[in-house]
Amino acid sequence: MRVVSWNLAFRGLKAAKRQGCLLRKLAPDLMLLQEVNPGSSEILRAAAGADWMVRAIDLRAPEPDDSPVRRRGVAIVSAAVILTQVAD
């Protein structure tokens, strides 16, 4: 299994596409991303060829006084269904 962990450093749309293209070339089974920008994460996911993304920032409603820093988060991304087998 190939796993990539990457701090995206809160990049914008153009950088997200470039980062996603690099992730596609690396072809990881699982991507663990930090400082995910909610505005560009979907572009990164699509460019990476990933089928799904779970972002921690989606797990809570934004507060009225949230700064942009509070809207960054972590994400788990994959282009495949990850199956686990529990040993008896």
Coordinates of C-alpha atoms in Angstrom, one line a residue:
M1 CA 0.0 0.0 0.0
R2 CA 1.3 3.4 -0.9
V3 CA 0.4 6.3 1.4
V4 CA 1.2 10.0 0.9
S5 CA 1.1 12.6 3.6
W6 CA 1.3 16.2 2.5
N7 CA 1.0 19.6 4.1
L8 CA -0.6 21.6 1.2
A9 CA 0.2 24.9 2.9
F10 CA -3.3 26.3 2.1
R11 CA -2.7 26.8 -1.7
G12 CA -5.1 28.4 -4.1
L13 CA -6.8 27.0 -7.2
K14 CA -3.9 26.8 -9.6
A15 CA -1.6 25.3 -7.1
A16 CA -4.3 22.8 -6.1
K17 CA -4.5 21.6 -9.7
R18 CA -0.7 21.2 -9.9
Q19 CA -0.6 19.4 -6.6
G20 CA -3.4 17.1 -7.7
C21 CA -1.6 16.2 -10.9
L22 CA 1.5 15.3 -8.9
L23 CA -0.5 13.1 -6.6
R24 CA -2.0 11.4 -9.7
K25 CA 1.5 10.6 -10.9
L26 CA 2.5 9.3 -7.5
A27 CA -0.6 7.0 -7.6
P28 CA -1.0 6.5 -3.8
D29 CA -3.7 4.3 -2.4
L30 CA -4.3 6.8 0.4
M31 CA -3.6 10.5 0.7
L32 CA -3.4 12.2 4.1
L33 CA -3.6 16.0 3.6
Q34 CA -3.0 18.8 6.0
E35 CA -4.0 22.5 5.7
V36 CA -6.7 21.7 3.2
N37 CA -8.4 24.7 1.7
P38 CA -12.1 24.1 1.3
G39 CA -12.2 26.4 -1.7
S40 CA -9.7 24.3 -3.7
S41 CA -9.9 20.8 -2.3
E42 CA -12.4 19.6 -4.9
I43 CA -10.1 20.8 -7.7
L44 CA -7.2 18.9 -6.0
R45 CA -9.3 15.7 -5.6
A46 CA -10.4 15.7 -9.2
A47 CA -6.8 16.4 -10.5
A48 CA -5.5 13.6 -8.4
G49 CA -8.1 11.2 -9.8
A50 CA -9.5 10.4 -6.4
D51 CA -13.0 9.0 -6.0
W52 CA -13.6 10.3 -2.5
M53 CA -12.5 12.8 0.1
V54 CA -13.4 13.2 3.7
R55 CA -12.5 16.6 5.2
A56 CA -12.5 17.4 8.9
I57 CA -13.6 20.9 8.2
D58 CA -17.0 19.5 7.0
L59 CA -17.6 18.0 10.4
R60 CA -18.6 21.3 12.0
A61 CA -20.6 24.3 11.0
P62 CA -18.6 27.4 10.4
E63 CA -18.8 30.0 13.2
P64 CA -19.8 33.6 12.2
D65 CA -16.4 34.9 13.4
D66 CA -14.3 32.1 11.8
S67 CA -11.1 33.5 10.2
P68 CA -9.7 31.9 7.0
V69 CA -7.2 30.0 9.3
R70 CA -10.1 28.3 11.0
R71 CA -11.4 27.0 7.7
R72 CA -8.3 24.9 7.0
G73 CA -8.2 21.3 7.9
V74 CA -7.1 17.8 7.2
A75 CA -8.5 15.3 4.7
I76 CA -8.3 11.7 3.8
V77 CA -8.5 11.0 0.1
S78 CA -8.4 7.9 -2.1
A79 CA -9.0 6.8 -5.7
A80 CA -10.0 3.4 -4.5
V81 CA -12.2 1.6 -2.0
I82 CA -10.0 0.7 0.9
L83 CA -10.9 -2.7 2.3
T84 CA -9.8 -4.2 5.6
Q85 CA -9.9 -7.7 6.8
V86 CA -10.3 -8.5 10.4
A87 CA -8.4 -11.6 11.5
D88 CA -10.3 -14.2 13.5

